Short mmCIF file of C-alpha atoms in Angstrom, two decimals:
data_model
loop_
_atom_site.label_atom_id
_atom_site.label_comp_id
_atom_site.label_asym_id
_atom_site.label_seq_id
_atom_site.Cartn_x
_atom_site.Cartn_y
_atom_site.Cartn_z
CA MET V 67 16.97 -7.87 -25.45
CA PHE V 68 14.17 -8.35 -22.90
CA GLU V 69 10.88 -6.70 -23.80
CA LEU V 70 7.39 -7.06 -22.42
CA GLU V 71 4.43 -6.96 -24.77
CA PHE V 72 1.72 -4.64 -23.49
CA ASP V 73 -0.89 -5.07 -26.24
CA ARG V 74 -2.87 -7.73 -24.37
CA LEU V 75 -2.97 -5.63 -21.20
CA ILE V 76 -3.93 -2.46 -23.08
CA HIS V 77 -6.76 -4.32 -24.80
CA ALA V 78 -8.05 -5.60 -21.45
CA LEU V 79 -7.88 -2.13 -19.87
CA ASP V 80 -9.85 -0.67 -22.76
CA GLY V 81 -12.92 -2.73 -21.87
CA SER V 82 -15.67 -1.98 -19.37
CA LEU V 83 -15.45 -2.92 -15.69
CA THR V 84 -18.38 -4.90 -14.34
CA MET V 85 -17.12 -6.23 -11.00
CA ARG V 86 -18.77 -5.43 -7.69
CA PRO V 87 -17.21 -2.60 -5.66
CA PRO V 88 -14.21 -3.45 -3.49
CA VAL V 89 -14.22 -2.40 0.17
CA ILE V 90 -11.14 -0.70 1.64
CA LEU V 91 -10.57 -0.18 5.38
CA PRO V 92 -9.91 1.01 8.09
CA ASP V 93 -7.49 3.97 8.38
CA PHE V 94 -7.68 7.67 7.50
CA PHE V 95 -5.00 10.23 8.34
CA VAL V 96 -4.61 13.92 7.71
CA ASP V 97 -1.08 14.22 6.32
CA HIS V 98 1.02 17.34 6.83
CA PHE V 99 4.00 17.15 4.48
CA VAL V 100 7.19 19.06 5.24
CA ILE V 101 9.30 18.98 2.07
CA ALA V 102 12.96 19.83 2.59
CA GLY V 103 16.27 19.53 0.75
CA GLY V 104 18.89 17.46 2.54
CA LEU V 105 17.87 15.62 5.70
CA GLU V 106 21.17 16.16 7.50
CA ALA V 107 21.12 19.89 6.73
CA LEU V 108 17.55 20.09 8.04
CA PHE V 109 18.56 18.36 11.28
CA ARG V 110 21.53 20.71 11.70
CA GLU V 111 19.25 23.71 11.31
CA MET V 112 16.78 22.24 13.79
CA ARG V 113 19.56 21.71 16.31
CA VAL V 114 20.71 25.33 15.95
CA VAL V 115 17.16 26.58 16.55
CA ALA V 116 16.74 24.23 19.53
CA GLU V 117 20.02 25.37 21.10
CA GLN V 118 18.88 28.98 21.00
CA GLY V 119 15.75 28.02 22.92
CA GLY V 120 13.36 27.64 19.98
CA GLY V 121 12.29 29.70 17.02
CA ASN V 122 11.11 29.53 13.43
CA LEU V 123 12.69 27.27 10.84
CA MET V 124 12.21 28.61 7.32
CA GLY V 125 12.86 27.30 3.83
CA THR V 126 10.63 24.21 3.70
CA ARG V 127 7.50 23.64 1.63
CA HIS V 128 4.31 22.42 3.32
CA LEU V 129 1.27 20.55 2.01
CA ILE V 130 -1.90 19.24 3.66
CA ARG V 131 -3.27 16.12 2.00
CA ARG V 132 -5.58 13.19 2.53
CA GLY V 133 -3.52 10.40 4.05
CA GLY V 134 -3.70 6.81 5.12
CA ASN V 135 -3.30 3.65 3.08
CA SER V 136 -7.04 3.05 2.79
CA PRO V 137 -8.14 6.45 1.42
CA ASN V 138 -5.16 6.61 -0.94
CA THR V 139 -5.75 3.10 -2.26
CA ALA V 140 -9.45 3.86 -2.65
CA SER V 141 -8.61 7.09 -4.47
CA ALA V 142 -6.32 5.23 -6.88
CA LEU V 143 -9.02 2.62 -7.53
CA LEU V 144 -11.56 5.37 -8.17
CA SER V 145 -9.25 6.98 -10.74
CA LEU V 146 -8.88 3.60 -12.43
CA GLY V 147 -12.64 3.35 -12.90
CA LEU V 148 -13.79 1.25 -9.95
CA ALA V 149 -16.30 2.36 -7.32
CA PRO V 150 -14.54 1.52 -4.04
CA VAL V 151 -16.23 1.87 -0.67
CA LEU V 152 -14.11 3.32 2.14
CA ILE V 153 -14.87 2.26 5.72
CA THR V 154 -13.05 4.29 8.35
CA LYS V 155 -13.43 5.92 11.75
CA THR V 156 -12.50 9.48 12.67
CA ASP V 157 -14.06 12.50 14.39
CA PRO V 158 -16.38 15.16 12.89
CA GLN V 159 -13.43 17.40 12.00
CA GLY V 160 -11.68 14.47 10.31
CA ALA V 161 -14.83 13.58 8.37
CA ALA V 162 -15.09 17.16 7.11
CA LEU V 163 -11.43 17.16 6.08
CA LEU V 164 -11.85 13.82 4.33
CA ARG V 165 -14.76 15.18 2.30
CA ALA V 166 -12.75 18.28 1.39
CA LEU V 167 -9.65 16.30 0.39
CA THR V 168 -11.36 13.49 -1.54
CA ASP V 169 -12.95 13.27 -4.99
CA PRO V 170 -16.65 14.09 -4.52
CA THR V 171 -17.64 10.88 -6.32
CA MET V 172 -15.99 8.70 -3.66
CA ASP V 173 -18.48 6.73 -1.54
CA LEU V 174 -17.99 8.13 1.99
CA SER V 175 -21.28 6.87 3.37
CA HIS V 176 -19.44 4.41 5.63
CA VAL V 177 -17.26 6.97 7.43
CA HIS V 178 -17.82 6.79 11.20
CA CYS V 179 -17.54 10.08 13.09
CA ASP V 180 -17.43 8.75 16.67
CA GLY V 181 -13.66 8.27 16.84
CA ARG V 182 -10.48 10.32 17.01
CA LEU V 183 -8.63 12.08 14.22
CA ALA V 184 -5.41 10.41 13.06
CA ALA V 185 -2.66 12.68 11.75
CA THR V 186 0.87 12.39 10.40
CA VAL V 187 3.67 14.87 9.89
CA SER V 188 5.71 13.50 6.98
CA ILE V 189 9.19 14.96 6.51
CA GLU V 190 10.44 14.39 2.96
CA ALA V 191 14.13 14.97 2.34
CA GLU V 192 17.23 13.71 0.56
CA TYR V 193 19.31 11.09 2.37
CA ASN V 194 22.11 8.91 0.99
CA GLY V 195 21.19 9.71 -2.60
CA ARG V 196 17.46 9.03 -2.41
CA ARG V 197 14.30 10.79 -1.27
CA VAL V 198 13.01 9.41 2.01
CA ASN V 199 10.01 10.23 4.15
CA LEU V 200 10.02 10.17 7.94
CA MET V 201 6.52 9.96 9.39
CA VAL V 202 5.62 11.15 12.88
CA SER V 203 2.10 9.91 13.57
CA ASP V 204 -0.77 10.14 16.00
CA SER V 205 -2.65 6.95 15.16
CA GLY V 206 -6.02 8.21 16.39
CA SER V 207 -8.78 5.69 15.71
CA ALA V 208 -6.47 3.66 13.47
CA ALA V 209 -5.01 2.31 16.72
CA ASP V 210 -8.18 0.73 18.05
CA PHE V 211 -10.47 0.10 15.07
CA SER V 212 -12.08 -3.29 15.70
CA TYR V 213 -14.61 -5.63 14.14
CA SER V 214 -17.23 -4.33 16.60
CA ASP V 215 -16.94 -0.88 15.00
CA LEU V 216 -18.53 -2.22 11.81
CA SER V 217 -22.22 -1.36 11.53
CA ASP V 218 -24.89 -3.55 9.97
CA ALA V 219 -24.67 -1.37 6.86
CA ASP V 220 -20.89 -1.87 6.76
CA LEU V 221 -21.29 -5.64 7.01
CA ARG V 222 -23.89 -5.71 4.22
CA CYS V 223 -21.53 -3.72 2.02
CA ILE V 224 -18.67 -6.11 2.81
CA ARG V 225 -20.79 -9.17 2.00
CA ASP V 226 -21.73 -7.67 -1.38
CA SER V 227 -18.19 -6.65 -2.32
CA SER V 228 -15.77 -8.22 -4.78
CA LEU V 229 -12.73 -7.84 -2.53
CA VAL V 230 -12.08 -6.68 1.03
CA ALA V 231 -8.74 -4.94 1.52
CA LEU V 232 -7.52 -4.55 5.10
CA LEU V 233 -4.63 -2.09 5.17
CA CYS V 234 -2.40 -0.15 7.57
CA LEU V 235 -2.52 -2.75 10.33
CA ASN V 236 0.79 -1.49 11.69
CA HIS V 237 -1.10 1.22 13.60
CA ASN V 238 -3.63 -1.18 15.12
CA ARG V 239 -2.93 -2.52 18.60
CA ALA V 240 -5.10 -5.63 17.99
CA ALA V 241 -4.40 -6.11 14.29
CA ALA V 242 -4.70 -9.90 14.31
CA ASP V 243 -8.07 -9.81 16.08
CA LEU V 244 -9.46 -7.36 13.53
CA ALA V 245 -8.09 -9.34 10.59
CA SER V 246 -9.20 -12.76 11.83
CA ASN V 247 -12.71 -11.64 12.79
CA LEU V 248 -13.24 -9.73 9.55
CA PHE V 249 -11.77 -12.29 7.16
CA GLU V 250 -13.52 -15.20 8.85
CA MET V 251 -16.85 -13.44 8.31
CA VAL V 252 -15.95 -12.66 4.70
CA HIS V 253 -15.05 -16.27 3.92
CA GLN V 254 -18.16 -17.62 5.64
CA GLU V 255 -20.73 -15.14 4.35
CA SER V 256 -19.55 -13.84 0.98
CA ARG V 257 -17.61 -14.65 -2.18
CA ALA V 258 -15.27 -11.68 -1.79
CA LEU V 259 -11.51 -12.08 -1.93
CA THR V 260 -9.50 -11.04 1.11
CA PHE V 261 -6.46 -8.79 0.66
CA MET V 262 -4.08 -7.58 3.37
CA ASP V 263 -1.18 -5.14 3.54
CA MET V 264 0.24 -4.94 7.05
CA GLY V 265 2.40 -1.87 6.53
CA ASP V 266 5.74 -1.27 8.24
CA PRO V 267 5.47 -2.84 11.72
CA SER V 268 8.72 -1.46 13.14
CA GLY V 269 6.78 0.79 15.52
CA ASN V 270 4.36 -2.00 16.50
CA PRO V 271 6.31 -5.26 16.09
CA GLY V 272 4.06 -7.29 18.36
CA ILE V 273 1.40 -7.57 15.64
CA VAL V 274 3.47 -9.63 13.20
CA LYS V 275 3.52 -13.09 14.78
CA PRO V 276 -0.22 -13.06 15.69
CA LEU V 277 -0.99 -12.07 12.09
CA VAL V 278 1.13 -14.96 10.84
CA ASP V 279 -0.24 -17.53 13.29
CA ASN V 280 -3.90 -16.48 13.54
CA VAL V 281 -4.60 -15.08 10.08
CA ILE V 282 -2.09 -16.20 7.45
CA ARG V 283 -1.45 -19.75 8.63
CA GLU V 284 -5.19 -20.21 9.22
CA GLY V 285 -5.90 -19.52 5.55
CA LEU V 286 -8.10 -16.50 6.26
CA VAL V 287 -6.40 -14.18 3.76
CA ASP V 288 -6.15 -14.85 0.03
CA ILE V 289 -3.54 -12.23 -0.90
CA VAL V 290 -0.85 -10.56 1.20
CA SER V 291 0.87 -7.54 -0.34
CA MET V 292 4.24 -6.53 1.06
CA ASN V 293 7.47 -4.72 0.32
CA GLU V 294 10.94 -6.08 1.03
CA ASN V 295 11.00 -4.68 4.59
CA GLU V 296 7.68 -6.28 5.50
CA ALA V 297 8.86 -9.57 3.96
CA ARG V 298 11.73 -9.54 6.44
CA TRP V 299 9.33 -9.15 9.36
CA PHE V 300 7.15 -12.00 8.13
CA LEU V 301 10.17 -14.28 7.74
CA VAL V 302 11.29 -13.59 11.31
CA ALA V 303 7.80 -14.43 12.59
CA LEU V 304 7.55 -17.58 10.47
CA GLU V 305 10.86 -18.89 11.75
CA ASP V 306 10.38 -17.77 15.39
CA SER V 307 13.40 -15.47 15.07
CA THR V 308 15.78 -18.41 14.67
CA ARG V 309 17.60 -16.69 11.81
CA ASP V 310 18.84 -13.15 11.39
CA TRP V 311 17.04 -11.64 8.39
CA SER V 312 18.25 -8.07 8.99
CA ARG V 313 20.60 -8.29 5.99
CA LEU V 314 17.62 -8.80 3.68
CA ILE V 315 16.96 -5.06 3.26
CA GLY V 316 20.43 -4.36 1.89
CA GLU V 317 20.60 -7.41 -0.38
CA PRO V 318 18.04 -7.14 -3.20
CA GLU V 319 19.20 -10.50 -4.54
CA LEU V 320 17.36 -12.11 -1.59
CA TRP V 321 14.01 -10.36 -2.02
CA LEU V 322 12.33 -12.71 -4.48
CA GLY V 323 13.52 -15.73 -2.53
CA ALA V 324 12.03 -14.24 0.63
CA ALA V 325 8.61 -13.93 -1.00
CA GLU V 326 8.88 -17.48 -2.33
CA ARG V 327 9.77 -18.77 1.12
CA ILE V 328 6.80 -17.01 2.74
CA SER V 329 4.38 -18.41 0.17
CA ALA V 330 5.86 -21.90 0.43
CA GLU V 331 5.54 -21.84 4.23
CA THR V 332 1.97 -20.52 4.31
CA GLY V 333 0.33 -21.37 1.00
CA ILE V 334 -0.89 -17.80 0.48
CA ARG V 335 -0.40 -15.63 -2.57
CA VAL V 336 2.37 -13.15 -1.86
CA ASP V 337 2.45 -10.00 -3.99
CA LEU V 338 5.81 -8.28 -3.53
CA HIS V 339 6.57 -4.72 -4.59
CA THR V 340 10.11 -3.33 -4.43
CA PRO V 341 11.92 -0.35 -5.99
CA HIS V 342 13.43 -2.59 -8.69
CA PHE V 343 10.85 -5.28 -9.47
CA SER V 344 7.53 -6.73 -8.42
CA ALA V 345 6.53 -10.36 -8.09
CA SER V 346 3.55 -12.57 -7.42
CA VAL V 347 4.20 -15.92 -5.76
CA LYS V 348 1.77 -18.73 -5.07
CA GLY V 349 3.27 -21.97 -3.81
CA SER V 350 5.97 -23.09 -6.23
CA HIS V 351 4.87 -20.71 -9.01
CA SER V 352 6.36 -17.22 -9.18
CA VAL V 353 6.29 -14.44 -11.76
CA ALA V 354 8.43 -11.30 -11.52
CA VAL V 355 8.80 -8.24 -13.74
CA PRO V 356 11.05 -5.17 -13.46
CA THR V 357 9.56 -1.87 -12.39
CA PHE V 358 9.49 1.13 -14.73
CA SER V 359 12.30 3.68 -14.60
CA GLU V 360 10.76 7.02 -13.64
CA VAL V 361 12.06 10.04 -11.77
CA SER V 362 10.29 9.99 -8.42
CA ARG V 363 8.65 13.31 -7.54
CA VAL V 364 6.48 11.77 -4.82
CA VAL V 365 7.82 9.59 -2.00
CA CYS V 366 4.74 8.73 0.05
CA GLY V 367 1.92 6.62 -1.39
CA ALA V 368 3.67 4.55 -4.05
CA GLY V 369 2.69 1.31 -2.32
CA ASP V 370 -0.96 2.36 -2.18
CA SER V 371 -0.96 3.03 -5.92
CA TRP V 372 0.74 -0.29 -6.57
CA ASN V 373 -1.86 -2.09 -4.45
CA ALA V 374 -4.65 -0.41 -6.40
CA GLY V 375 -3.23 -1.67 -9.68
CA ASP V 376 -2.74 -5.11 -8.17
CA ILE V 377 -6.34 -5.18 -6.89
CA LEU V 378 -7.74 -4.05 -10.25
CA GLY V 379 -5.68 -6.66 -12.08
CA THR V 380 -6.87 -9.33 -9.67
CA LEU V 381 -10.52 -8.41 -10.12
CA MET V 382 -10.06 -8.36 -13.90
CA SER V 383 -8.53 -11.87 -13.73
CA LEU V 384 -5.52 -10.67 -15.71
CA GLU V 385 -2.59 -12.92 -16.46
CA VAL V 386 -0.08 -12.62 -13.61
CA GLU V 387 2.51 -10.83 -15.74
CA ASP V 388 -0.09 -8.34 -16.96
CA ARG V 389 -1.31 -7.73 -13.41
CA LEU V 390 2.21 -6.92 -12.23
CA VAL V 391 2.86 -4.64 -15.21
CA LEU V 392 -0.41 -2.83 -14.48
CA ALA V 393 0.48 -2.35 -10.81
CA ASN V 394 3.97 -1.13 -11.74
CA ALA V 395 2.54 1.30 -14.30
CA VAL V 396 0.00 2.76 -11.86
CA ALA V 397 2.75 3.27 -9.28
CA ALA V 398 5.15 4.75 -11.87
CA LYS V 399 2.58 7.26 -13.09
CA TYR V 400 1.79 8.27 -9.51
CA VAL V 401 5.37 8.76 -8.27
CA SER V 402 6.34 10.71 -11.40
CA SER V 403 3.38 13.09 -11.19
CA PRO V 404 4.21 16.59 -9.93
CA ASP V 405 1.00 16.80 -7.89
CA ALA V 406 0.68 13.27 -6.42
CA ARG V 407 -2.29 12.50 -8.67
CA HIS V 408 -3.48 8.95 -9.28
CA PRO V 409 -3.67 8.03 -12.98
CA THR V 410 -6.79 7.07 -14.89
CA ARG V 411 -7.01 3.84 -16.87
CA GLU V 412 -6.69 5.85 -20.08
CA GLU V 413 -3.48 7.48 -18.80
CA VAL V 414 -2.06 4.08 -17.90
CA MET V 415 -2.83 2.81 -21.41
CA THR V 416 -1.15 5.86 -22.96
CA TYR V 417 1.87 5.29 -20.73
CA LEU V 418 2.17 1.65 -21.78
CA ARG V 419 1.87 2.60 -25.46
CA SER V 420 4.89 4.89 -25.00
CA SER V 421 7.15 1.85 -24.41
CA PRO V 422 8.49 3.06 -21.04
CA SER V 423 11.93 1.87 -20.01
CA MET V 424 12.33 -0.65 -17.23
CA SER V 425 14.65 -0.70 -14.25
CA HIS V 426 18.14 -1.88 -15.21
CA GLN V 427 18.68 -3.04 -11.64
CA GLY V 428 15.40 -4.95 -11.76
CA LYS V 429 16.38 -6.69 -14.98
CA ARG V 430 19.77 -7.57 -13.50
CA LEU V 431 18.22 -8.98 -10.33
CA LEU V 432 15.79 -11.09 -12.34
CA GLY V 433 18.52 -12.32 -14.67
CA ILE V 434 17.07 -10.85 -17.85
CA GLN V 435 18.66 -8.69 -20.54
#
């Protein structure tokens, strides 16, 4: 019987955190959630209303929340006891909404108000036996945030940070330019680690190969976090589309191998999060652990929570297995919460002490019993 020992991790989490603040950038969205039952039934009802020339569609639940990978990752880090600094660009209305929707202890002194509000309508519904979210977005200033948008105060904060996380690049039209300029400065002028999560590039596929060629292959990023879909995009870019990787999404048996291939080709640390397991790969060394089995009440934001746990574990210099367990636990607590609340360190420790069950599919994929 496979069992993970959590005592070492719990002991580490029970200590004080002394690392310098991490910096998270650059996106912020206002998210309008439309929560429905079945997706196909919702579309049928929409078609009926459209065919009658328009009208009101009832029976869905709506929520307005703080959105964007950067604010949500920063929020999760704050709950875990760190003091993250969020750098983003919006308009005055967006800045006011961000203040209203964010913990008052969050450092928002680096929010720029000379941009345009980004917003997303996220439709959450049941499809093929799982909850999915379909996001319809206006990228606002997330589309054109550039290195030149960073003020002197921003740059000082970045130089003094422990880690710089560049997220949500899938909305940015010049993602590789932003990443290369920022990470080159970080490596030259600070001791901070560089962390990147591209996000799903299916709506902006032109960013992937420049990120691979100008950022990843150049050694400018220390850690790249990705899910199985993003791994597929990176593989296509690495191999110049010479092989069809579309089957990767439907074949979980290939996911770990994909991360190992990306790391072997580039030399970077690849941190992979999937519904069934997570893994960290660096060169020829890989560690993978199953995810926790929890009923998902929240669809959007699981990756941000996982990244927060991964970042905390990295800054704590945890053993790789412990870091992955921590990231999985933070994500599990978030997705199982009824109100999309990020867990505290104490809540994560309590969760681990409860001996939570692990994904049977994850254990099968990793060949453990």
